[in-house]
């Protein structure tokens, strides 16, 4: 970043000698902003990878190594600058089964950011968006035996359609997602 600062100072001194200073200054300022954003992304990427996050398709993912309730899991994600995972596509759902060996190998059950706590039977993501594409295990969601199963988990049963509804106070591992905006 120190290099960028000196580069910027040198660029400014060159631009002051040019007659179209305001136009060139504006372009240089835009370029500098892009470079700073890129450097910020590189530093951020390094930070998340050092903390055992996984990068996939524009987001970082963190799989917990302890178990908590759905709300406590979400609070943990928020504390990390992320939130429980929102699965937007078949590819993202499949990646949870193929890429994350920890969860698959030990058949961990993982909270995702989906619930029907606000309105029974109306499943929404924790950011308020509707559930457009789902990957429920056959027969799910079912509020098994009349229990209040309002939170969704990925239940590893060697099938990509492995979502299950579960009582939110049960303790599971969880997946945080941090979108990078790239």
mmCIF file of N, CA and C in Angstrom, residues 13-148:
data_model
loop_
_atom_site.group_PDB
_atom_site.id
_atom_site.type_symbol
_atom_site.label_atom_id
_atom_site.label_comp_id
_atom_site.label_asym_id
_atom_site.label_seq_id
_atom_site.Cartn_x
_atom_site.Cartn_y
_atom_site.Cartn_z
ATOM 1 N N UNK A 13 1.867 14.549 -9.474
ATOM 2 C CA UNK A 13 2.847 15.564 -9.875
ATOM 3 C C UNK A 13 2.982 15.610 -11.389
ATOM 4 N N UNK A 14 2.885 14.471 -12.046
ATOM 5 C CA UNK A 14 2.933 14.453 -13.512
ATOM 6 C C UNK A 14 1.699 15.125 -14.105
ATOM 7 N N UNK A 15 0.554 14.828 -13.529
ATOM 8 C CA UNK A 15 -0.689 15.377 -14.056
ATOM 9 C C UNK A 15 -0.774 16.893 -13.889
ATOM 10 N N UNK A 16 -0.132 17.437 -12.880
ATOM 11 C CA UNK A 16 -0.163 18.883 -12.664
ATOM 12 C C UNK A 16 0.505 19.629 -13.809
ATOM 13 N N UNK A 17 1.412 18.953 -14.508
ATOM 14 C CA UNK A 17 2.112 19.586 -15.631
ATOM 15 C C UNK A 17 1.292 19.544 -16.915
ATOM 16 N N UNK A 18 0.233 18.772 -16.928
ATOM 17 C CA UNK A 18 -0.579 18.611 -18.129
ATOM 18 C C UNK A 18 -1.714 19.633 -18.103
ATOM 19 N N UNK A 19 -2.062 20.146 -19.295
ATOM 20 C CA UNK A 19 -3.069 21.203 -19.363
ATOM 21 C C UNK A 19 -4.479 20.717 -19.021
ATOM 22 N N UNK A 20 -4.781 19.462 -19.241
ATOM 23 C CA UNK A 20 -6.117 18.941 -18.953
ATOM 24 C C UNK A 20 -6.138 18.271 -17.577
ATOM 25 N N UNK A 21 -5.686 19.002 -16.605
ATOM 26 C CA UNK A 21 -5.512 18.488 -15.247
ATOM 27 C C UNK A 21 -6.784 17.856 -14.678
ATOM 28 N N UNK A 22 -7.930 18.529 -14.785
ATOM 29 C CA UNK A 22 -9.137 18.038 -14.113
ATOM 30 C C UNK A 22 -9.602 16.696 -14.671
ATOM 31 N N UNK A 23 -9.555 16.522 -15.988
ATOM 32 C CA UNK A 23 -9.974 15.264 -16.588
ATOM 33 C C UNK A 23 -9.018 14.142 -16.192
ATOM 34 N N UNK A 24 -7.727 14.402 -16.307
ATOM 35 C CA UNK A 24 -6.739 13.382 -15.973
ATOM 36 C C UNK A 24 -6.747 13.078 -14.473
ATOM 37 N N UNK A 25 -6.942 14.115 -13.676
ATOM 38 C CA UNK A 25 -7.010 13.912 -12.228
ATOM 39 C C UNK A 25 -8.172 12.984 -11.882
ATOM 40 N N UNK A 26 -9.309 13.220 -12.530
ATOM 41 C CA UNK A 26 -10.485 12.394 -12.294
ATOM 42 C C UNK A 26 -10.211 10.937 -12.669
ATOM 43 N N UNK A 27 -9.563 10.720 -13.815
ATOM 44 C CA UNK A 27 -9.228 9.360 -14.253
ATOM 45 C C UNK A 27 -8.258 8.707 -13.272
ATOM 46 N N UNK A 28 -7.262 9.471 -12.839
ATOM 47 C CA UNK A 28 -6.264 8.930 -11.914
ATOM 48 C C UNK A 28 -6.913 8.565 -10.583
ATOM 49 N N UNK A 29 -7.832 9.416 -10.138
ATOM 50 C CA UNK A 29 -8.519 9.158 -8.877
ATOM 51 C C UNK A 29 -9.342 7.867 -8.975
ATOM 52 N N UNK A 30 -10.017 7.692 -10.107
ATOM 53 C CA UNK A 30 -10.797 6.476 -10.328
ATOM 54 C C UNK A 30 -9.895 5.253 -10.345
ATOM 55 N N UNK A 31 -8.770 5.363 -11.040
ATOM 56 C CA UNK A 31 -7.814 4.263 -11.100
ATOM 57 C C UNK A 31 -7.299 3.927 -9.706
ATOM 58 N N UNK A 32 -6.976 4.938 -8.940
ATOM 59 C CA UNK A 32 -6.478 4.709 -7.590
ATOM 60 C C UNK A 32 -7.526 3.988 -6.744
ATOM 61 N N UNK A 33 -8.767 4.399 -6.866
ATOM 62 C CA UNK A 33 -9.834 3.742 -6.107
ATOM 63 C C UNK A 33 -9.936 2.265 -6.478
ATOM 64 N N UNK A 34 -9.818 1.960 -7.770
ATOM 65 C CA UNK A 34 -9.869 0.568 -8.202
ATOM 66 C C UNK A 34 -8.705 -0.232 -7.639
ATOM 67 N N UNK A 35 -7.515 0.350 -7.649
ATOM 68 C CA UNK A 35 -6.331 -0.329 -7.125
ATOM 69 C C UNK A 35 -6.488 -0.571 -5.626
ATOM 70 N N UNK A 36 -6.963 0.427 -4.907
ATOM 71 C CA UNK A 36 -7.158 0.282 -3.463
ATOM 72 C C UNK A 36 -8.198 -0.804 -3.171
ATOM 73 N N UNK A 37 -9.291 -0.847 -3.950
ATOM 74 C CA UNK A 37 -10.302 -1.887 -3.762
ATOM 75 C C UNK A 37 -9.716 -3.270 -4.018
ATOM 76 N N UNK A 38 -8.896 -3.390 -5.068
ATOM 77 C CA UNK A 38 -8.259 -4.664 -5.377
ATOM 78 C C UNK A 38 -7.331 -5.091 -4.247
ATOM 79 N N UNK A 39 -6.545 -4.162 -3.736
ATOM 80 C CA UNK A 39 -5.642 -4.472 -2.625
ATOM 81 C C UNK A 39 -6.444 -4.894 -1.388
ATOM 82 N N UNK A 40 -7.548 -4.222 -1.154
ATOM 83 C CA UNK A 40 -8.407 -4.557 -0.021
ATOM 84 C C UNK A 40 -8.951 -5.975 -0.168
ATOM 85 N N UNK A 41 -9.353 -6.338 -1.389
ATOM 86 C CA UNK A 41 -9.862 -7.683 -1.643
ATOM 87 C C UNK A 41 -8.776 -8.726 -1.404
ATOM 88 N N UNK A 42 -7.555 -8.439 -1.840
ATOM 89 C CA UNK A 42 -6.443 -9.374 -1.645
ATOM 90 C C UNK A 42 -6.168 -9.570 -0.160
ATOM 91 N N UNK A 43 -6.135 -8.472 0.587
ATOM 92 C CA UNK A 43 -5.900 -8.557 2.033
ATOM 93 C C UNK A 43 -7.037 -9.322 2.705
ATOM 94 N N UNK A 44 -8.275 -9.042 2.297
ATOM 95 C CA UNK A 44 -9.442 -9.718 2.857
ATOM 96 C C UNK A 44 -9.391 -11.215 2.559
ATOM 97 N N UNK A 45 -9.056 -11.559 1.317
ATOM 98 C CA UNK A 45 -8.963 -12.961 0.924
ATOM 99 C C UNK A 45 -7.946 -13.686 1.789
ATOM 100 N N UNK A 46 -6.785 -13.084 1.965
ATOM 101 C CA UNK A 46 -5.732 -13.683 2.780
ATOM 102 C C UNK A 46 -6.223 -13.888 4.217
ATOM 103 N N UNK A 47 -6.918 -12.890 4.743
ATOM 104 C CA UNK A 47 -7.452 -12.955 6.110
ATOM 105 C C UNK A 47 -8.392 -14.153 6.274
ATOM 106 N N UNK A 48 -9.356 -14.306 5.362
ATOM 107 C CA UNK A 48 -10.333 -15.389 5.473
ATOM 108 C C UNK A 48 -9.700 -16.757 5.262
ATOM 109 N N UNK A 49 -8.783 -16.871 4.298
ATOM 110 C CA UNK A 49 -8.153 -18.165 4.043
ATOM 111 C C UNK A 49 -7.312 -18.614 5.230
ATOM 112 N N UNK A 50 -6.669 -17.670 5.918
ATOM 113 C CA UNK A 50 -5.872 -18.017 7.098
ATOM 114 C C UNK A 50 -6.750 -18.500 8.251
ATOM 115 N N UNK A 51 -8.022 -18.149 8.225
ATOM 116 C CA UNK A 51 -8.947 -18.577 9.282
ATOM 117 C C UNK A 51 -9.790 -19.776 8.850
ATOM 118 N N UNK A 52 -9.282 -20.517 7.855
ATOM 119 C CA UNK A 52 -9.911 -21.756 7.367
ATOM 120 C C UNK A 52 -11.260 -21.559 6.683
ATOM 121 N N UNK A 53 -11.455 -20.410 6.045
ATOM 122 C CA UNK A 53 -12.629 -20.217 5.218
ATOM 123 C C UNK A 53 -12.340 -20.849 3.857
ATOM 124 N N UNK A 54 -13.385 -21.226 3.147
ATOM 125 C CA UNK A 54 -13.273 -21.805 1.808
ATOM 126 C C UNK A 54 -13.863 -20.795 0.832
ATOM 127 N N UNK A 55 -13.182 -20.566 -0.298
ATOM 128 C CA UNK A 55 -13.700 -19.641 -1.307
ATOM 129 C C UNK A 55 -14.396 -20.439 -2.399
ATOM 130 N N UNK A 56 -15.598 -20.005 -2.781
ATOM 131 C CA UNK A 56 -16.325 -20.628 -3.881
ATOM 132 C C UNK A 56 -17.237 -19.597 -4.520
ATOM 133 N N UNK A 57 -17.055 -19.358 -5.792
ATOM 134 C CA UNK A 57 -17.977 -18.575 -6.615
ATOM 135 C C UNK A 57 -18.423 -17.247 -5.979
ATOM 136 N N UNK A 58 -17.451 -16.431 -5.586
ATOM 137 C CA UNK A 58 -17.761 -15.092 -5.098
ATOM 138 C C UNK A 58 -18.092 -14.973 -3.621
ATOM 139 N N UNK A 59 -17.968 -16.063 -2.876
ATOM 140 C CA UNK A 59 -18.234 -16.019 -1.438
ATOM 141 C C UNK A 59 -17.196 -16.840 -0.683
ATOM 142 N N UNK A 60 -17.023 -16.476 0.591
ATOM 143 C CA UNK A 60 -16.218 -17.275 1.508
ATOM 144 C C UNK A 60 -17.177 -18.041 2.409
ATOM 145 N N UNK A 61 -16.794 -19.276 2.747
ATOM 146 C CA UNK A 61 -17.620 -20.125 3.593
ATOM 147 C C UNK A 61 -16.793 -20.621 4.769
ATOM 148 N N UNK A 62 -17.440 -20.663 5.923
ATOM 149 C CA UNK A 62 -16.793 -21.161 7.132
ATOM 150 C C UNK A 62 -17.671 -22.264 7.710
ATOM 151 N N UNK A 63 -17.077 -23.427 7.967
ATOM 152 C CA UNK A 63 -17.804 -24.524 8.610
ATOM 153 C C UNK A 63 -17.349 -24.595 10.057
ATOM 154 N N UNK A 64 -18.300 -24.533 10.964
ATOM 155 C CA UNK A 64 -17.965 -24.544 12.392
ATOM 156 C C UNK A 64 -17.381 -25.889 12.812
ATOM 157 N N UNK A 65 -16.702 -25.872 13.922
ATOM 158 C CA UNK A 65 -16.154 -27.111 14.493
ATOM 159 C C UNK A 65 -16.817 -27.431 15.836
ATOM 160 N N UNK A 66 -17.814 -26.628 16.195
ATOM 161 C CA UNK A 66 -18.603 -26.876 17.404
ATOM 162 C C UNK A 66 -20.077 -26.839 17.021
ATOM 163 N N UNK A 67 -20.934 -27.211 17.936
ATOM 164 C CA UNK A 67 -22.369 -27.236 17.671
ATOM 165 C C UNK A 67 -23.091 -26.200 18.529
ATOM 166 N N UNK A 68 -24.080 -25.556 17.913
ATOM 167 C CA UNK A 68 -24.906 -24.565 18.609
ATOM 168 C C UNK A 68 -26.320 -24.611 18.041
ATOM 169 N N UNK A 69 -27.236 -23.915 18.719
ATOM 170 C CA UNK A 69 -28.598 -23.769 18.196
ATOM 171 C C UNK A 69 -28.545 -22.918 16.923
ATOM 172 N N UNK A 70 -29.666 -22.887 16.192
ATOM 173 C CA UNK A 70 -29.715 -22.117 14.948
ATOM 174 C C UNK A 70 -29.410 -20.643 15.221
ATOM 175 N N UNK A 71 -30.066 -20.048 16.224
ATOM 176 C CA UNK A 71 -29.859 -18.623 16.502
ATOM 177 C C UNK A 71 -28.437 -18.344 16.979
ATOM 178 N N UNK A 72 -27.900 -19.192 17.842
ATOM 179 C CA UNK A 72 -26.516 -19.000 18.306
ATOM 180 C C UNK A 72 -25.531 -19.170 17.151
ATOM 181 N N UNK A 73 -25.849 -20.067 16.231
ATOM 182 C CA UNK A 73 -25.010 -20.250 15.040
ATOM 183 C C UNK A 73 -25.038 -18.991 14.184
ATOM 184 N N UNK A 74 -26.223 -18.451 14.004
ATOM 185 C CA UNK A 74 -26.346 -17.216 13.219
ATOM 186 C C UNK A 74 -25.595 -16.078 13.902
ATOM 187 N N UNK A 75 -25.715 -15.972 15.213
ATOM 188 C CA UNK A 75 -24.996 -14.929 15.954
ATOM 189 C C UNK A 75 -23.489 -15.070 15.768
ATOM 190 N N UNK A 76 -22.999 -16.312 15.751
ATOM 191 C CA UNK A 76 -21.576 -16.543 15.523
ATOM 192 C C UNK A 76 -21.172 -16.037 14.137
ATOM 193 N N UNK A 77 -21.973 -16.358 13.134
ATOM 194 C CA UNK A 77 -21.681 -15.886 11.769
ATOM 195 C C UNK A 77 -21.665 -14.361 11.716
ATOM 196 N N UNK A 78 -22.668 -13.732 12.317
ATOM 197 C CA UNK A 78 -22.733 -12.269 12.313
ATOM 198 C C UNK A 78 -21.498 -11.680 12.982
ATOM 199 N N UNK A 79 -21.022 -12.325 14.041
ATOM 200 C CA UNK A 79 -19.807 -11.883 14.721
ATOM 201 C C UNK A 79 -18.570 -11.996 13.850
ATOM 202 N N UNK A 80 -18.636 -12.842 12.837
ATOM 203 C CA UNK A 80 -17.525 -13.016 11.896
ATOM 204 C C UNK A 80 -17.687 -12.131 10.660
ATOM 205 N N UNK A 81 -18.705 -11.274 10.660
ATOM 206 C CA UNK A 81 -18.946 -10.412 9.498
ATOM 207 C C UNK A 81 -19.618 -11.153 8.360
ATOM 208 N N UNK A 82 -20.332 -12.227 8.681
ATOM 209 C CA UNK A 82 -20.985 -13.061 7.675
ATOM 210 C C UNK A 82 -22.404 -13.367 8.153
ATOM 211 N N UNK A 83 -23.039 -14.355 7.547
ATOM 212 C CA UNK A 83 -24.344 -14.822 8.004
ATOM 213 C C UNK A 83 -24.458 -16.295 7.636
ATOM 214 N N UNK A 84 -25.474 -16.964 8.154
ATOM 215 C CA UNK A 84 -25.681 -18.351 7.758
ATOM 216 C C UNK A 84 -25.853 -18.413 6.244
ATOM 217 N N UNK A 85 -25.398 -19.499 5.655
ATOM 218 C CA UNK A 85 -25.385 -19.644 4.202
ATOM 219 C C UNK A 85 -26.785 -19.546 3.603
ATOM 220 N N UNK A 86 -26.855 -18.871 2.458
ATOM 221 C CA UNK A 86 -28.045 -18.843 1.616
ATOM 222 C C UNK A 86 -27.671 -19.623 0.362
ATOM 223 N N UNK A 87 -28.397 -20.692 0.090
ATOM 224 C CA UNK A 87 -28.084 -21.531 -1.068
ATOM 225 C C UNK A 87 -28.976 -21.101 -2.220
ATOM 226 N N UNK A 88 -28.358 -20.417 -3.197
ATOM 227 C CA UNK A 88 -29.101 -19.815 -4.301
ATOM 228 C C UNK A 88 -29.193 -20.687 -5.542
ATOM 229 N N UNK A 89 -28.396 -21.742 -5.615
ATOM 230 C CA UNK A 89 -28.346 -22.499 -6.865
ATOM 231 C C UNK A 89 -28.019 -23.961 -6.603
ATOM 232 N N UNK A 90 -28.296 -24.763 -7.617
ATOM 233 C CA UNK A 90 -27.954 -26.184 -7.546
ATOM 234 C C UNK A 90 -26.446 -26.345 -7.379
ATOM 235 N N UNK A 91 -25.663 -25.502 -8.069
ATOM 236 C CA UNK A 91 -24.201 -25.583 -7.993
ATOM 237 C C UNK A 91 -23.713 -25.334 -6.568
ATOM 238 N N UNK A 92 -24.279 -24.334 -5.913
ATOM 239 C CA UNK A 92 -23.871 -24.033 -4.542
ATOM 240 C C UNK A 92 -24.282 -25.167 -3.599
ATOM 241 N N UNK A 93 -25.465 -25.730 -3.818
ATOM 242 C CA UNK A 93 -25.910 -26.850 -2.997
ATOM 243 C C UNK A 93 -25.002 -28.063 -3.200
ATOM 244 N N UNK A 94 -24.669 -28.363 -4.462
ATOM 245 C CA UNK A 94 -23.793 -29.499 -4.756
ATOM 246 C C UNK A 94 -22.422 -29.279 -4.140
ATOM 247 N N UNK A 95 -21.931 -28.033 -4.165
ATOM 248 C CA UNK A 95 -20.595 -27.765 -3.613
ATOM 249 C C UNK A 95 -20.539 -28.072 -2.115
ATOM 250 N N UNK A 96 -21.665 -27.943 -1.427
ATOM 251 C CA UNK A 96 -21.671 -28.276 0.002
ATOM 252 C C UNK A 96 -21.473 -29.771 0.207
ATOM 253 N N UNK A 97 -21.793 -30.544 -0.815
ATOM 254 C CA UNK A 97 -21.653 -31.999 -0.715
ATOM 255 C C UNK A 97 -20.315 -32.493 -1.231
ATOM 256 N N UNK A 98 -19.753 -31.818 -2.206
ATOM 257 C CA UNK A 98 -18.534 -32.326 -2.837
ATOM 258 C C UNK A 98 -17.271 -31.639 -2.357
ATOM 259 N N UNK A 99 -17.348 -30.377 -1.983
ATOM 260 C CA UNK A 99 -16.144 -29.617 -1.655
ATOM 261 C C UNK A 99 -15.786 -29.651 -0.181
ATOM 262 N N UNK A 100 -16.748 -29.820 0.676
ATOM 263 C CA UNK A 100 -16.492 -29.655 2.099
ATOM 264 C C UNK A 100 -16.339 -31.010 2.770
ATOM 265 N N UNK A 101 -15.156 -31.570 2.597
ATOM 266 C CA UNK A 101 -14.839 -32.918 3.070
ATOM 267 C C UNK A 101 -15.113 -33.090 4.565
ATOM 268 N N UNK A 102 -14.828 -32.073 5.356
ATOM 269 C CA UNK A 102 -15.056 -32.161 6.806
ATOM 270 C C UNK A 102 -16.488 -32.590 7.100
ATOM 271 N N UNK A 103 -17.422 -31.905 6.490
ATOM 272 C CA UNK A 103 -18.831 -32.190 6.762
ATOM 273 C C UNK A 103 -19.247 -33.540 6.183
ATOM 274 N N UNK A 104 -18.794 -33.832 4.976
ATOM 275 C CA UNK A 104 -19.169 -35.098 4.340
ATOM 276 C C UNK A 104 -18.565 -36.295 5.061
ATOM 277 N N UNK A 105 -17.266 -36.206 5.327
ATOM 278 C CA UNK A 105 -16.540 -37.333 5.910
ATOM 279 C C UNK A 105 -17.133 -37.754 7.253
ATOM 280 N N UNK A 106 -17.471 -36.792 8.060
ATOM 281 C CA UNK A 106 -17.984 -37.093 9.389
ATOM 282 C C UNK A 106 -19.501 -36.999 9.465
ATOM 283 N N UNK A 107 -20.142 -36.836 8.317
ATOM 284 C CA UNK A 107 -21.592 -36.745 8.199
ATOM 285 C C UNK A 107 -22.184 -35.747 9.189
ATOM 286 N N UNK A 108 -21.656 -34.538 9.146
ATOM 287 C CA UNK A 108 -22.124 -33.475 10.033
ATOM 288 C C UNK A 108 -23.444 -32.919 9.532
ATOM 289 N N UNK A 109 -24.282 -32.558 10.463
ATOM 290 C CA UNK A 109 -25.519 -31.851 10.148
ATOM 291 C C UNK A 109 -25.202 -30.372 10.292
ATOM 292 N N UNK A 110 -25.601 -29.574 9.308
ATOM 293 C CA UNK A 110 -25.192 -28.171 9.252
ATOM 294 C C UNK A 110 -26.397 -27.248 9.125
ATOM 295 N N UNK A 111 -26.485 -26.259 10.023
ATOM 296 C CA UNK A 111 -27.523 -25.234 9.891
ATOM 297 C C UNK A 111 -27.263 -24.404 8.643
ATOM 298 N N UNK A 112 -28.352 -24.059 7.950
ATOM 299 C CA UNK A 112 -28.297 -23.090 6.858
ATOM 300 C C UNK A 112 -29.234 -21.945 7.232
ATOM 301 N N UNK A 113 -29.190 -20.859 6.493
ATOM 302 C CA UNK A 113 -29.934 -19.662 6.868
ATOM 303 C C UNK A 113 -31.384 -19.642 6.445
ATOM 304 N N UNK A 114 -32.073 -20.750 6.578
ATOM 305 C CA UNK A 114 -33.449 -20.892 6.115
ATOM 306 C C UNK A 114 -34.353 -21.275 7.283
ATOM 307 N N UNK A 115 -35.508 -20.606 7.377
ATOM 308 C CA UNK A 115 -36.461 -20.968 8.439
ATOM 309 C C UNK A 115 -37.880 -20.558 8.047
ATOM 310 N N UNK A 116 -38.832 -21.116 8.777
ATOM 311 C CA UNK A 116 -40.231 -20.676 8.641
ATOM 312 C C UNK A 116 -40.739 -20.204 10.003
ATOM 313 N N UNK A 117 -39.840 -19.600 10.778
ATOM 314 C CA UNK A 117 -40.181 -19.136 12.131
ATOM 315 C C UNK A 117 -41.223 -18.023 12.115
ATOM 316 N N UNK A 118 -41.218 -17.196 11.077
ATOM 317 C CA UNK A 118 -42.170 -16.074 11.023
ATOM 318 C C UNK A 118 -43.571 -16.530 10.636
ATOM 319 N N UNK A 119 -43.636 -17.503 9.717
ATOM 320 C CA UNK A 119 -44.933 -17.974 9.240
ATOM 321 C C UNK A 119 -44.807 -19.453 8.867
ATOM 322 N N UNK A 120 -45.484 -20.306 9.614
ATOM 323 C CA UNK A 120 -45.379 -21.752 9.415
ATOM 324 C C UNK A 120 -45.646 -22.132 7.956
ATOM 325 N N UNK A 121 -44.704 -22.871 7.390
ATOM 326 C CA UNK A 121 -44.827 -23.340 6.013
ATOM 327 C C UNK A 121 -44.305 -22.377 4.967
ATOM 328 N N UNK A 122 -43.984 -21.147 5.368
ATOM 329 C CA UNK A 122 -43.448 -20.146 4.430
ATOM 330 C C UNK A 122 -41.953 -19.992 4.718
ATOM 331 N N UNK A 123 -41.140 -20.734 3.989
ATOM 332 C CA UNK A 123 -39.703 -20.776 4.229
ATOM 333 C C UNK A 123 -39.017 -19.599 3.563
ATOM 334 N N UNK A 124 -38.269 -18.837 4.357
ATOM 335 C CA UNK A 124 -37.518 -17.694 3.828
ATOM 336 C C UNK A 124 -36.084 -17.738 4.360
ATOM 337 N N UNK A 125 -35.208 -17.107 3.604
ATOM 338 C CA UNK A 125 -33.810 -16.992 4.024
ATOM 339 C C UNK A 125 -33.698 -15.918 5.086
ATOM 340 N N UNK A 126 -32.650 -15.977 5.898
ATOM 341 C CA UNK A 126 -32.489 -15.061 7.025
ATOM 342 C C UNK A 126 -32.381 -13.607 6.585
ATOM 343 N N UNK A 127 -32.058 -13.339 5.307
ATOM 344 C CA UNK A 127 -32.005 -11.954 4.829
ATOM 345 C C UNK A 127 -33.364 -11.471 4.322
ATOM 346 N N UNK A 128 -34.395 -12.310 4.462
ATOM 347 C CA UNK A 128 -35.750 -11.927 4.068
ATOM 348 C C UNK A 128 -36.135 -12.339 2.659
ATOM 349 N N UNK A 129 -35.216 -12.907 1.885
ATOM 350 C CA UNK A 129 -35.537 -13.310 0.516
ATOM 351 C C UNK A 129 -36.294 -14.635 0.518
ATOM 352 N N UNK A 130 -37.130 -14.792 -0.506
ATOM 353 C CA UNK A 130 -37.939 -16.002 -0.632
ATOM 354 C C UNK A 130 -37.095 -17.187 -1.069
ATOM 355 N N UNK A 131 -37.574 -18.344 -0.736
ATOM 356 C CA UNK A 131 -36.950 -19.588 -1.171
ATOM 357 C C UNK A 131 -37.425 -19.865 -2.591
ATOM 358 N N UNK A 132 -36.518 -19.760 -3.564
ATOM 359 C CA UNK A 132 -36.884 -19.979 -4.961
ATOM 360 C C UNK A 132 -36.615 -21.412 -5.407
ATOM 361 N N UNK A 133 -35.471 -21.934 -5.023
ATOM 362 C CA UNK A 133 -35.086 -23.293 -5.409
ATOM 363 C C UNK A 133 -34.739 -24.044 -4.133
ATOM 364 N N UNK A 134 -35.321 -25.227 -3.963
ATOM 365 C CA UNK A 134 -35.074 -25.956 -2.714
ATOM 366 C C UNK A 134 -34.544 -27.355 -2.993
ATOM 367 N N UNK A 135 -33.923 -27.917 -1.974
ATOM 368 C CA UNK A 135 -33.295 -29.227 -2.093
ATOM 369 C C UNK A 135 -33.652 -30.083 -0.873
ATOM 370 N N UNK A 136 -34.956 -30.110 -0.574
ATOM 371 C CA UNK A 136 -35.440 -30.882 0.561
ATOM 372 C C UNK A 136 -35.285 -32.374 0.297
ATOM 373 N N UNK A 137 -34.979 -33.115 1.341
ATOM 374 C CA UNK A 137 -34.999 -34.570 1.263
ATOM 375 C C UNK A 137 -36.462 -34.971 1.054
ATOM 376 N N UNK A 138 -36.738 -36.050 0.304
ATOM 377 C CA UNK A 138 -38.135 -36.459 0.100
ATOM 378 C C UNK A 138 -38.891 -36.564 1.436
ATOM 379 N N UNK A 139 -40.077 -35.972 1.460
ATOM 380 C CA UNK A 139 -40.905 -35.985 2.668
ATOM 381 C C UNK A 139 -40.662 -34.810 3.602
ATOM 382 N N UNK A 140 -39.694 -33.969 3.275
ATOM 383 C CA UNK A 140 -39.376 -32.786 4.089
ATOM 384 C C UNK A 140 -39.867 -31.533 3.361
ATOM 385 N N UNK A 141 -40.129 -30.467 4.055
ATOM 386 C CA UNK A 141 -40.202 -30.324 5.509
ATOM 387 C C UNK A 141 -41.484 -30.973 6.039
ATOM 388 N N UNK A 142 -41.417 -31.458 7.271
ATOM 389 C CA UNK A 142 -42.568 -32.210 7.770
ATOM 390 C C UNK A 142 -42.955 -31.935 9.221
ATOM 391 N N UNK A 143 -42.217 -31.093 9.936
ATOM 392 C CA UNK A 143 -42.500 -30.881 11.367
ATOM 393 C C UNK A 143 -42.815 -32.219 12.037
ATOM 394 N N UNK A 144 -41.864 -33.122 11.959
ATOM 395 C CA UNK A 144 -41.973 -34.513 12.404
ATOM 396 C C UNK A 144 -42.654 -34.640 13.760
ATOM 397 N N UNK A 145 -43.671 -35.471 13.817
ATOM 398 C CA UNK A 145 -44.463 -35.759 15.011
ATOM 399 C C UNK A 145 -45.041 -34.492 15.651
ATOM 400 N N UNK A 146 -45.367 -33.515 14.826
ATOM 401 C CA UNK A 146 -45.980 -32.292 15.314
ATOM 402 C C UNK A 146 -45.044 -31.349 16.035
ATOM 403 N N UNK A 147 -43.745 -31.654 15.983
ATOM 404 C CA UNK A 147 -42.777 -30.766 16.645
ATOM 405 C C UNK A 147 -42.642 -29.474 15.850
ATOM 406 N N UNK A 148 -42.210 -28.453 16.509
ATOM 407 C CA UNK A 148 -42.057 -27.132 15.911
ATOM 408 C C UNK A 148 -40.705 -27.048 15.194
#
